[in-house]
Structures are given as structure tokens and as C-alpha cells.
Amino acid sequence: MLEEVERWLSTRSWSASDRPLHQILAAKQRTGRSVSVVLPALDEEETVGDIVAIIRHDLMQQVPLVDEIVVVDSGSTDRTSEVAAAAGATVVHRDAILPRIPAVPGKGEVLWRSLLVTTGDIVCFIDADLKDFSSDFVSGIVGPLLTDPGIDLVKGMYDRPLGSAAGQGGRVTELMARPLLNMHWPQLAGFVQPLGGEYAARRSLLEQLPFPVGYGVELGMLVDALHLVGLDALAQVDVGVRKHRHQDGQALGRMSAAIYRTAQLRLARGHLVRPSLTQFERGEDGFEPRTYSVDTEERPPMVEIAEYAKRKVA
């Protein structure tokens, strides 16, 4: 590990308990910064309501840390939107945001569009499939951004159990993202959960970043933020244990391919053949190939979008 990373781990890695809630609130009042929480959601009716309700109760009603909760529904076929709204979130459909640019499927697409329907100086992203959710996920990762003006992006770190096996979740992280970062961006080797969906950042940073439309968004954001603001402006906070729905091996393969493509684009920006991933499923006549395109599209920095610029002027 680089000496720079060892130093970073000792100065930019914290626990949620390092910043008590009263200290975070005092910093918010002193700085006047507002906080938006965004939940990208697709068919998450079983969990999204509890997450919204806990954030509203703990961080809006009990203490005024969060100013708005926005759930961006990316095309759910279940009751995700109704459940989220009933729990107290503002619900916006992905396709209703910036209709001039047709939406494409993907998590990064939703996060990018969320910048147009939120107002916070600090934007906190939380995945909508978390179980046994704690509001520490929000206060823990927002805290450094309110108390330290030199921090621009904070990732959550946590244990990820797989069934009854502790620490065995995050298979794509260990098999794809961590080797990529260690080999090509060793300054980022200290991040425990580089692909985690729980992180917060200053709007002033997010609006300057391109957003890969799919699963590569978290890795792309880390790499681009490193180049834009430097390692010392990045941090991570231990928020305990993250429990969520796990995907099957083939879905993880498609996710890994998208993440590899995101890394590849950042390593060499020249012309590249549009990639695909072939997987196999057993059919009546033996193993049959199934070929999927790997998403490569990226959205430009939001500051380049005319509608966003107009909103900021207004």
C-alpha cells in the first residue's frame, strides 16, 4: 500500500460515532448548508418505505439535519412510488426529469437526473433495498461534509454479510473493483466499499462529474473525483453493517462487465469497440449463449445542461 494511502487511512477514515449528532447539527446551523437525501428505486416496495420513515423520524422530525428526501423511481412495476410517498418522501419518476433527453435504464442515469430535482448543498445517496436500516448511514456520511470544509465526498464503509457468512458480501467489489483500483488507481486502494451505494458529496463536486448511466457510476465517480479534487478531499465513515438483497451470479457478471468498461474508458479515452458479454444458460439442447450489451453511455457533467444552469440562475 502506498505511504500516501496509509496516511489517508489514518486521517480520512472515521466511525459514525466520531461525530456526535449534536456536533453535526451545530456545524449545519453554523454553515447554513442544506442536505438532500436521494433514494434511487426500482421495485423496492418492501424496503423503501421503512428507510424513508426512519430518515424522516430521526433526521427531520427529531432533529433538523435533512431538508428533503427524494425518491427517484426508475420505472417500478410494483408499489414503490406509493409506499415511498406514504412514508413522506417526494417521489419523482425518472422520465419526468429532463424529458428533452430520453432516459435510459441504469442506476447512474437516475442519480444524474436527481441533481435536477433536489436543492441541497450536500446530496446523500442511499440505496433503496437496505434492510434493518439505521439513520446513522445518513448522519455518518453527511457529518464530515458539514464539519470539515476540505472534504468533498464521503463513502460509507460497512460489513456486508452474505446469508449467515460475515463479510462475504460485495463479491463484485472483491473480484473486480478492488483489483482494478489497486492496479490502476492505487491512491483509491484504501476505500473499504468503493462500490457502495451509500455516499454523500457536495453539489459543487457532483455537478462537475460525468455520470456513467449504469453500474459503473460508483467507480467512475471515485476515479473522476480523485482527479478533480485530490485524495485528501475524499473520505469514508464506518456505519456498521449493510444488509440488502443479493443478486445472482449472472447479474453480478453483467455488473462486473459494466464496471470494467467504466474503468477502461478512464484508462484510454480513444475509440473502443462497443463491448458485449456472453453468458450461458442450460436449455433443452444443452448450454445456450445469451449475449448482453455492456452499457457504455455516460451523461455529461450537470453544469453543461442548460436546464440546470437556468435553475441555478433562478
Steps between C-alpha positions, in 0.01 A plus 500: 500500500624848416627709789253767390213255540618391844503864606154550345361204691611655828368849420197450273339179633261541790219335690152647514546535876794740448253780425208507743173621354502821703840589351373439145189709564705786640718494188190502278359802679835677489560441130140527381548199271189308394485121463306293247462122522440314173380140471522353149230232491384222270244254639593554865155513664611264778778726633472856369219602738689401814814683386309820426304481827815454710679792335195724541452408867865508609647776284209729412250479784726425797788717376516728192792343316335397172310760298341274238463133407451427132429156360569477127303208357669357193201306368370280781220256424410456866378753760839662563375851421185471712686352798772765485251785476294361789815491713562868433738518204468721197469252214609588147500267201824483308329571168345822631843652564661672201259345244693670219763225542337154484591293804687172477493218755764510770576615851745770391234651277270542801770651721597747227141615448445534874722808502225683308227424756692560824616822660750399769854632514586146609342202324491163676425187296349197674407173327133412539544126567663524844363290785526580873578857397651750745501877456872484589551421134391856421635696796827306496590580139357851498683596820850557357360716219340733755786510748801507265504744205787306343291187443302471176387135485442239771437129444336274755696191606344200670489124537301326226382155610394243240233292670654383827856556376647820641694721263432291187274750328640741244619231259533741206704731722750229590521331160485801269508849653770455763754342261430773243550780751813348653661451160397817321404754770696387807418826680145364533610167647398609850127505430333210678181516291584678175179379333271567796181688418504706819705817459465875518667783315488872451278606213787717379695179433217282368395754239851492348516121463391285205264220607526153344135406451528149644677304772833669430383824658660444842842403368491774238406760758787402732758507222376829357476662844857394575622679188284806560546570873776265619516219755486720811158631395363143513412310817315199637295434814424169671122469541482139619327225302325520163232240426329494164371277222777304324498438125579172328835420342402587145366841602828560682685406182314767306569750775870413493517549125345846528747595774793373296379703202478812716859446612611430143351828377694687766823326417479565127251749359562402136261316267396168648276228359164487674541204733265215573493218754398146411372274778359148485179342621407135468211446258331201341796444266780569746665828592365792303678836465335821612675818391446834673631840402711668768378851566757756394303820494590781736312818578698825488567713808172656608645851476498451122122447491310819412200422721726455803685824432170688473381355829818613675461855365137510611 
